[in-house]
XYZ file of C-alpha atoms in Angstrom:
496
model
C -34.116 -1.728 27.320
C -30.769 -1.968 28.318
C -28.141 0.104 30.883
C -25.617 1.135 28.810
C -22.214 2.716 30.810
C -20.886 5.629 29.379
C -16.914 6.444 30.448
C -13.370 6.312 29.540
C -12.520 3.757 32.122
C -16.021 1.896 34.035
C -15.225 4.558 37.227
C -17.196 5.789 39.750
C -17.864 8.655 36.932
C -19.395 6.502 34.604
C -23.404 7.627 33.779
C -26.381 4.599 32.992
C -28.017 5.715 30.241
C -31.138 3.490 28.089
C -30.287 2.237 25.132
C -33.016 0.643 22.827
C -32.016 -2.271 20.616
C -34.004 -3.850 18.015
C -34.452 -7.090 19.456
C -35.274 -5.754 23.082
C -32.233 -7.498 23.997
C -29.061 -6.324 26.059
C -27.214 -4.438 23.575
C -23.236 -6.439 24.885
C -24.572 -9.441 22.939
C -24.370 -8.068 19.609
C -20.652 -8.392 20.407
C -21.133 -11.594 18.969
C -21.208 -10.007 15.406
C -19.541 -12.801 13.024
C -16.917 -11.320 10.486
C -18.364 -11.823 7.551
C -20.983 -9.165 6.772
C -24.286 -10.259 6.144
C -23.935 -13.969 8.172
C -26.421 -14.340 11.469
C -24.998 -16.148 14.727
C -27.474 -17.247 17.869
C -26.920 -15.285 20.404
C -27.142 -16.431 24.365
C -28.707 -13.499 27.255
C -28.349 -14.838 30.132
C -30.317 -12.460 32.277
C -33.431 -13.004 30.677
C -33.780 -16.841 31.072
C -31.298 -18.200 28.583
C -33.412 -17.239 25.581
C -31.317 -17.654 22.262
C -32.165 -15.718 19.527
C -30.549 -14.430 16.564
C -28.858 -10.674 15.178
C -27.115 -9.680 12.133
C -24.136 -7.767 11.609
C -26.791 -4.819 9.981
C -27.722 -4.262 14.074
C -23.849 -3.555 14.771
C -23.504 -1.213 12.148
C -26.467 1.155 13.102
C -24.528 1.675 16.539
C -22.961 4.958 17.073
C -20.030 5.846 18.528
C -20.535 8.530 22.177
C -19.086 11.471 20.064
C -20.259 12.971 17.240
C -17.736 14.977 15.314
C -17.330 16.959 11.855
C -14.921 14.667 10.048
C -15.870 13.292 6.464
C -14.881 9.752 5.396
C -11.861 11.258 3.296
C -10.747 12.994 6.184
C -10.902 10.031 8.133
C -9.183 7.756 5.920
C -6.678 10.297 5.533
C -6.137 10.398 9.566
C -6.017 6.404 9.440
C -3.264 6.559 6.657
C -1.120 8.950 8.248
C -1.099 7.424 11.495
C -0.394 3.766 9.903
C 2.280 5.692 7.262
C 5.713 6.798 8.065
C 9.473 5.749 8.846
C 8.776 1.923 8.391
C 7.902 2.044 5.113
C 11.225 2.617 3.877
C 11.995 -0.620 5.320
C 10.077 -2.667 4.011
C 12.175 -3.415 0.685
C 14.899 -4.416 2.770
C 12.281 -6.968 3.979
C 11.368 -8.260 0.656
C 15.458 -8.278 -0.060
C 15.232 -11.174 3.125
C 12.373 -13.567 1.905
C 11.832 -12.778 -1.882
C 9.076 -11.315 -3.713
C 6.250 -13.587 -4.082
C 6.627 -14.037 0.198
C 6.879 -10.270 0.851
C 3.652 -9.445 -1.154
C 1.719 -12.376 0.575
C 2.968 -11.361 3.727
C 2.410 -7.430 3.358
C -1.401 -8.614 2.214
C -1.725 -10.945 4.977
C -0.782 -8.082 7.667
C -3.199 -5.675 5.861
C -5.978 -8.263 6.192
C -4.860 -8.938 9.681
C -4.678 -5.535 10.653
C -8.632 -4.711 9.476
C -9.903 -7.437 11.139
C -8.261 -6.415 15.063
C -9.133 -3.018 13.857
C -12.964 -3.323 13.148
C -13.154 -5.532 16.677
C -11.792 -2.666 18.590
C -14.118 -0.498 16.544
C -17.511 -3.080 17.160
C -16.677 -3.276 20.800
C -16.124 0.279 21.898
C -18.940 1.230 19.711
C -21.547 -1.849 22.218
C -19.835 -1.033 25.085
C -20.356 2.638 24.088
C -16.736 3.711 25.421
C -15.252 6.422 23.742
C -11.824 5.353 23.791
C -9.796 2.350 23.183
C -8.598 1.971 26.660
C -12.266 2.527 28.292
C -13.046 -0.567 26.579
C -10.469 -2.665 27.444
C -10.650 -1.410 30.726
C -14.445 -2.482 31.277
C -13.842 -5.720 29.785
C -10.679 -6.369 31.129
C -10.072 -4.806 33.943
C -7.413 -2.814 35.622
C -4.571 -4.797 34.838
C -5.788 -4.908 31.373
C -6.425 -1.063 31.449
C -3.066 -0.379 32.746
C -1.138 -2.621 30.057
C -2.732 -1.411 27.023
C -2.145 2.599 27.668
C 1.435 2.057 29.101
C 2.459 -0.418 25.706
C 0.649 3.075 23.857
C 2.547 6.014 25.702
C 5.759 4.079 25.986
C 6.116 2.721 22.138
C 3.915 6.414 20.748
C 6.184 8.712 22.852
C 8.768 6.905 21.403
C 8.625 7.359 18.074
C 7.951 11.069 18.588
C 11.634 11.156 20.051
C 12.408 9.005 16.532
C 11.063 11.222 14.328
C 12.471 14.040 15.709
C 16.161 12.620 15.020
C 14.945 11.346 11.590
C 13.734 14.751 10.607
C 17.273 16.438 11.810
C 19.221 13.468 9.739
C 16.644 14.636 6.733
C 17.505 17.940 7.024
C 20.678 18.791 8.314
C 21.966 15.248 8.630
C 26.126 15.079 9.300
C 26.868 18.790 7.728
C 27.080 17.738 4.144
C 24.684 14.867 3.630
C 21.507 16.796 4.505
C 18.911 18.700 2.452
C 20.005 22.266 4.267
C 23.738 21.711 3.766
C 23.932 19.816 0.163
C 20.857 22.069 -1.720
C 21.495 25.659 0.236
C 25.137 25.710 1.069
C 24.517 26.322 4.910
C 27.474 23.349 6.354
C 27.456 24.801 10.205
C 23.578 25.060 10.551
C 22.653 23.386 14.063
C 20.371 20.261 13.878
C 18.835 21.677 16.925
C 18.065 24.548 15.874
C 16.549 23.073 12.728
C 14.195 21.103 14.715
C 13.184 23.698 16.893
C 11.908 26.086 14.078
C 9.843 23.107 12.913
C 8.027 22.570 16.105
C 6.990 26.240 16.118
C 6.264 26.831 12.809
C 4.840 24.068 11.456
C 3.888 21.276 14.051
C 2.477 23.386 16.579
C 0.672 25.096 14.572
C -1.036 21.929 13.530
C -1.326 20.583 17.284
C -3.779 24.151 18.303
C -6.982 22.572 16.655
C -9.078 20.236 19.319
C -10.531 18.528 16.410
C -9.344 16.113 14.292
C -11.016 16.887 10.697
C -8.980 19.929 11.155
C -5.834 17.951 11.022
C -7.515 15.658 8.755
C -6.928 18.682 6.300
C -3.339 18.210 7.063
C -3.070 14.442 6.883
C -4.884 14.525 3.323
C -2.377 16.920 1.678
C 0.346 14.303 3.231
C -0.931 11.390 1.582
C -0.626 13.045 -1.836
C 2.929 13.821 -0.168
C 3.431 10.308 0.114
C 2.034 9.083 -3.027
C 4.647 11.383 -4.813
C 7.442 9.553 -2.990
C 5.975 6.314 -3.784
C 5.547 7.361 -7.762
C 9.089 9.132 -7.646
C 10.399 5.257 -7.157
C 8.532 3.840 -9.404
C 9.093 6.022 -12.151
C 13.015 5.734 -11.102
C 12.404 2.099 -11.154
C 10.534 1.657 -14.191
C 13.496 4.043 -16.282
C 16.049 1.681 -14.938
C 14.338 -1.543 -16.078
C 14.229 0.279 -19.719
C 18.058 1.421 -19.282
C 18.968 -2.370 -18.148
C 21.016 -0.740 -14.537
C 17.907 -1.835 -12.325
C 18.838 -4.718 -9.613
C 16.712 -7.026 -11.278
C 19.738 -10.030 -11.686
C 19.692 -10.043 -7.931
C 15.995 -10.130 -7.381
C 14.691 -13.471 -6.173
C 11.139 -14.644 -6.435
C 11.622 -16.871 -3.156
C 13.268 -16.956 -0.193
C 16.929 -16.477 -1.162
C 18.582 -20.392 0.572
C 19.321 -21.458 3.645
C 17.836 -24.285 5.511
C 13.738 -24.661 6.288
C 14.237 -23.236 9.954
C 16.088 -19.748 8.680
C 13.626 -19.147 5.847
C 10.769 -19.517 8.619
C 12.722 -17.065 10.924
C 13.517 -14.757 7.947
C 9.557 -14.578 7.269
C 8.577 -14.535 10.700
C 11.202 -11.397 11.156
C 9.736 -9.883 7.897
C 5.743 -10.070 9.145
C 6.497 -8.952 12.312
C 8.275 -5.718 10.549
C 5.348 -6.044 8.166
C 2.481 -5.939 10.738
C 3.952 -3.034 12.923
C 4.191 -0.904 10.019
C 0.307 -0.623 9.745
C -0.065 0.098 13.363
C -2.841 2.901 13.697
C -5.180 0.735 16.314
C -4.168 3.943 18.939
C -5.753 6.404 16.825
C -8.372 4.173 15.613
C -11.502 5.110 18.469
C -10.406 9.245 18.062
C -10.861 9.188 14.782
C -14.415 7.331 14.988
C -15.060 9.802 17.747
C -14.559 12.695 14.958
C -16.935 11.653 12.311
C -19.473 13.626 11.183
C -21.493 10.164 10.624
C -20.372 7.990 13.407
C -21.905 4.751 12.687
C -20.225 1.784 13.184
C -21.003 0.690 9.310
C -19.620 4.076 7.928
C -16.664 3.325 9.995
C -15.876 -0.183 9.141
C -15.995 1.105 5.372
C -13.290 4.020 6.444
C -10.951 0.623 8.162
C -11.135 -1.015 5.352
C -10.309 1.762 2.688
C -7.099 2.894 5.245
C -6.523 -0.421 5.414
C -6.501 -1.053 1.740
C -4.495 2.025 0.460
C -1.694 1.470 3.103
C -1.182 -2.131 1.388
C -1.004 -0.564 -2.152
C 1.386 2.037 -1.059
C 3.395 -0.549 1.501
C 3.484 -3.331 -1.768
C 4.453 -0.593 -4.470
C 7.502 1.076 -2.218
C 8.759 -2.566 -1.413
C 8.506 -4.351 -5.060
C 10.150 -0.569 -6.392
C 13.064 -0.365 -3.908
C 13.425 -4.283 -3.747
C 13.472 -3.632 -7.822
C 15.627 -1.157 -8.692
C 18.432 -1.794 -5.841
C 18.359 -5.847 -5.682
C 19.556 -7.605 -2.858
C 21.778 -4.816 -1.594
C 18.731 -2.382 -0.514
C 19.265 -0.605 2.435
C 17.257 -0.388 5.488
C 16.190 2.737 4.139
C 15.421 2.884 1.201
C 15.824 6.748 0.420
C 19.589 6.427 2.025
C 20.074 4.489 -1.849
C 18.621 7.017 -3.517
C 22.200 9.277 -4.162
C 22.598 11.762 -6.437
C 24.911 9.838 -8.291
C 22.705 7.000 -8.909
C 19.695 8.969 -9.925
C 22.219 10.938 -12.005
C 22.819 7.983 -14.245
C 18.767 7.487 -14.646
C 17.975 11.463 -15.194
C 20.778 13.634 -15.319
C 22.356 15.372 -12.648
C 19.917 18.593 -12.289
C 17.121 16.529 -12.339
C 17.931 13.898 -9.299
C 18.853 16.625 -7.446
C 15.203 18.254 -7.420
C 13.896 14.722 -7.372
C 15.770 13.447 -4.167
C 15.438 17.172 -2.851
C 11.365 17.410 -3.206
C 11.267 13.821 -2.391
C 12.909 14.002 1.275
C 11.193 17.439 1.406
C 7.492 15.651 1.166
C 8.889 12.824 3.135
C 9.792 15.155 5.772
C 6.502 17.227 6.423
C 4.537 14.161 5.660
C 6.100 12.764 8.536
C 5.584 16.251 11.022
C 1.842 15.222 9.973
C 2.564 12.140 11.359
C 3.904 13.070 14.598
C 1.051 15.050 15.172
C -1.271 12.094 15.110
C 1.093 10.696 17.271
C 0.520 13.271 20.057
C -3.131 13.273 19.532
C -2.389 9.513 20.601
C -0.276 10.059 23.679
C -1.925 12.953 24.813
C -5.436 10.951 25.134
C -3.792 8.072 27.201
C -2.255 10.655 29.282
C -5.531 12.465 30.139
C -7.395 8.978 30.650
C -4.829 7.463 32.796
C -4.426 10.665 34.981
C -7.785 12.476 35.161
C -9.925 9.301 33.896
C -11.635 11.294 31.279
C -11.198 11.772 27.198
C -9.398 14.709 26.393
C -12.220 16.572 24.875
C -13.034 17.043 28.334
C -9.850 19.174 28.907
C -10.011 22.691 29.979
C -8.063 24.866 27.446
C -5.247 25.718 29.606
C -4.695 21.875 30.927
C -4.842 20.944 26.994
C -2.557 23.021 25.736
C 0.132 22.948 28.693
C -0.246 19.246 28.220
C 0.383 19.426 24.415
C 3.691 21.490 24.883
C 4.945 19.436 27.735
C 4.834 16.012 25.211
C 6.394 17.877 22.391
C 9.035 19.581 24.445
C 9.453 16.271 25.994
C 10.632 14.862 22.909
C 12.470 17.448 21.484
C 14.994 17.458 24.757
C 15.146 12.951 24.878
C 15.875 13.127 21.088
C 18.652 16.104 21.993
C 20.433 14.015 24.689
C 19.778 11.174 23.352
C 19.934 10.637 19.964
C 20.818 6.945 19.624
C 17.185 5.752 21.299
C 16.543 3.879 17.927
C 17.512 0.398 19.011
C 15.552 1.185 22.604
C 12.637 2.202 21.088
C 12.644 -0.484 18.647
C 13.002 -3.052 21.174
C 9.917 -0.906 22.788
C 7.871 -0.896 20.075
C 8.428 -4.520 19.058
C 6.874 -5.864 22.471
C 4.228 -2.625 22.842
C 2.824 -2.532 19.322
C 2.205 -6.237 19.592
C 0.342 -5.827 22.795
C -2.089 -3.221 21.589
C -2.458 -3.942 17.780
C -3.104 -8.123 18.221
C -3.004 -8.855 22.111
C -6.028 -7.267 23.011
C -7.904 -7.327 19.842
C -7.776 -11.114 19.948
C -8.967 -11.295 23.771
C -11.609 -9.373 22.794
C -12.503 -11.409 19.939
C -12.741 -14.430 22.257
C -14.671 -12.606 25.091
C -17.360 -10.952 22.514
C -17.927 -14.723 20.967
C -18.342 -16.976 23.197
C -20.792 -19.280 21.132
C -18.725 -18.641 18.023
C -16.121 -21.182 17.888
C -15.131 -19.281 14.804
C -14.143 -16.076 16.015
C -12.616 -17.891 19.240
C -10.223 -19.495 17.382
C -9.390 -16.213 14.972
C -8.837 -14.848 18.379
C -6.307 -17.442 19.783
C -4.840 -16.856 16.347
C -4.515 -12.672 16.825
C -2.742 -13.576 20.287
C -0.289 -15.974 18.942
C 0.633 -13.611 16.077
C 1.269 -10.958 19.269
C 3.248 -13.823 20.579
C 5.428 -14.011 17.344
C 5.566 -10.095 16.423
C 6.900 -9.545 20.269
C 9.615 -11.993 19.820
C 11.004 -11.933 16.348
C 10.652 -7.974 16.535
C 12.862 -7.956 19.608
C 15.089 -10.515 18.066
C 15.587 -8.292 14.948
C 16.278 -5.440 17.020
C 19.335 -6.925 19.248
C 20.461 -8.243 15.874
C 20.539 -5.002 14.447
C 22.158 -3.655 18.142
C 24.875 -6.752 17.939
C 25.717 -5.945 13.818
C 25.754 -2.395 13.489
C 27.842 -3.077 10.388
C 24.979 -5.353 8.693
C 22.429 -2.680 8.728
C 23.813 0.370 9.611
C 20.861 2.506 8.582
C 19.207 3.677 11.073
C 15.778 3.090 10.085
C 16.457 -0.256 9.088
C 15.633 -1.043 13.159
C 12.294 0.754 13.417
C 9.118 -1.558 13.807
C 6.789 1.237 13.476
């Protein structure tokens, strides 16, 4: 029988409670889980005489998480896909535009494998370890410093790309005076932005933000994947009717990277992953939404990872091949910014790309308020660890809620007075989302397996691909900073 801490951070707080095992053994070993389901590793306890003996990964998945919730699977995955899914897809054809097709599709299912893997190790360990939060675990195995790294990179790069998305959904809807959905559809020219905004936050996001548990927004998120999956077949279809019509970009398409000597192609892919890999990020949200399941194994889990995991990579390859497709080389940043009126015209008649671009950046829009309600969810637990030390569950309702509307009105006022944070928070985001989605991940690999040479060296691996996503992702941002003119969309700079 084992001593098992329970806690969001190894404190003073933290309770011992027994936890029985199947093989009588400390339950940290079965960190050493290999990968690969089904495979058995020796195992080392070193309090009970150096005894080896051996546990599948079956053991690991029986393990519960410290929270049962009322979430389903569907309404999991849904959570998972919404957190992963917003403004960098539209980026990502301009990606496969950089290195060609047959590299962007390898590369977009390398980062989807990538991501699983760091994602079912945070998952495995906080799970042993029974913490119920991604930071509790990092902080008992890592320490303060470790504790203190991981939930600043989360609140600094999360709260940022609440501030982002509130910008992006004024651009969306009121945009310059003409070019938004507001102005161009209703006739309304002097509307204010910040007005706009505003109403949204109280009549739709808040809203959302007044349940304390997540299957209720998981309601939310799964109506805004079938939001999403209507963007994603709008361009297709608009692809596919101007391959038949012969106006597609297809002349321009190239299979491989597009020239240039050995050294730029391997900075140009480099650049592209590192885009790639930060567009799956959903590693913050990962241990809340275990916390919520009804069945809160670690196996029914895993199996909720990888179907996230797996429908983000269809959706990420299908946007990229259909925007890289139909606009060629010349794809924007964002890929809805090519989507005019007048092109779509020439596809399907003027009437008809109006409602299509109009219901498009309509879906894209509340899809995306989904989004940044996730996103609180994510800052708000980091803030109630690092301050009180405890999960937010814990909250009473008045120190929730005040807490809730003090993040949101947060970053409605930055994105107000500031509405040009997109190259900050994208130099941010490149160096935080690195250190939470691979940096960690990989350390823990490498601490859970010490007899494993294996899973040491996939862990080395996870910390050099930090490595790389921290520095081409900043490099791509103070490109995009130095040459407005080269990308001037505005998306086109997330990493997120």
């Amino acid at each position: 029988m084992a001593n098992i801490p329970i806690g969001g951070g190894g404190g003073e707080d933290d309770k011992e409670v027994p936890h029985v095992v199947s093989s009588g053994r400390h339950v940290d070993s079965l960190l050493a889980e290999p990968l690969l389901a089904g495979a058995e590793i020796p195992f080392h306890d070193e309090e009970e005489g150096g005894e080896e003996y051996t546990s599948s990964s079956s053991s690991i998945d029986e393990l519960k998480s410290p929270h049962d919730g009322h979430s389903t699977a569907v309404q999991a995955v849904s959570n998972l896909v919404l957190t992963s899914v917003g403004a960098g897809m539209l980026s990502l054809p301009k990606a496969y535009a950089t290195i060609g097709l047959v590299p962007g599709v390898m590369i977009s299912l390398f980062a989807g494998l990538c991501t699983f893997v760091c994602c079912k190790t945070i998952v495995v360990n906080c799970a042993v370890h029974s913490k119920d939060s991604y930071g509790g675990v990092v902080g008992h195995l890592f320490g303060g410093i470790g504790y203190t790294a991981l939930q600043g990179s989360i609140i600094l790069h999360v709260f940022g790309v609440m501030v982002v998305y509130m910008v992006i959904l004024g651009d969306i809807l009121v945009g310059d005076g003409s070019s938004g959905i507001i102005p161009y559809v209703m006739g309304y020219t002097d509307v204010s932005r910040t007005l706009v905004v505003g109403i949204l936050i109280v009549t739709i996001i808040m809203p959302m933000l007044i349940p304390r548990r997540l299957d209720r927004v998981g309601t939310f998120s799964r109506a805004s994947v079938y939001l999403i999956l209507y963007v994603t077949a709008t361009l297709t279809v608009l692809c596919l009717v101007a391959l038949v019509q012969g106006v597609s970009g297809i002349p321009s398409v190239a299979l491989w990277p597009p020239g240039g000597s050995p050294l730029s192609v391997m900075e140009s892919c480099l650049t592209s992953f590192s885009v790639t890999a930060l567009a799956f990020t959903c590693h913050f949200n990962l241990v809340a939404v275990h916390n919520s399941l009804r069945d809160s194994r670690v196996g029914v889990m895993k199996g909720v990872v990888k179907q996230s995991t797996f429908l983000v990579t269809v959706l990420y390859t299908v946007v990229a091949l259909a925007g890289y497709v139909l606009f060629g080389e010349h794809v924007q940043g964002d890929v809805l910014k090519d989507l005019t009126i007048r092109f779509t015209g020439m596809l399907v008649g003027e009437t008809a790309a109006m409602w299509i671009i109009s219901v498009s950046l309509v879906s894209y829009a509340l899809a995306l308020q989904v989004n940044y309600v996730l996103k609180v969810w994510a800052v708000r637990n980091a803030v109630v660890e690092v301050v009180w030390g405890r999960n937010e569950c814990e909250l009473t309702l008045p120190a929730y809620y005040c807490l809730t509307v003090i993040l949101v009105a947060a970053s409605y006022v930055v994105s107000i007075f500031i509405p040009s944070i997109f190259t900050l928070a994208a130099l941010i985001g490149s160096t935080a989302c690195a250190i939470f989605s691979y940096f960690f991940p990989g350390l823990m690999m490498m601490y859970s397996c010490k007899k494993s040479i294996r899973e040491v060296l996939m862990g080395v691996f996870a910390i050099l691909l930090s490595f790389t996503m921290a520095i081409f992702g900043t490099m791509h941002a103070i490109r995009g900073m130095r040459n407005p003119d080269s990308d001037p969309d505005k998306l086109g700079l997330l990493l997120f």
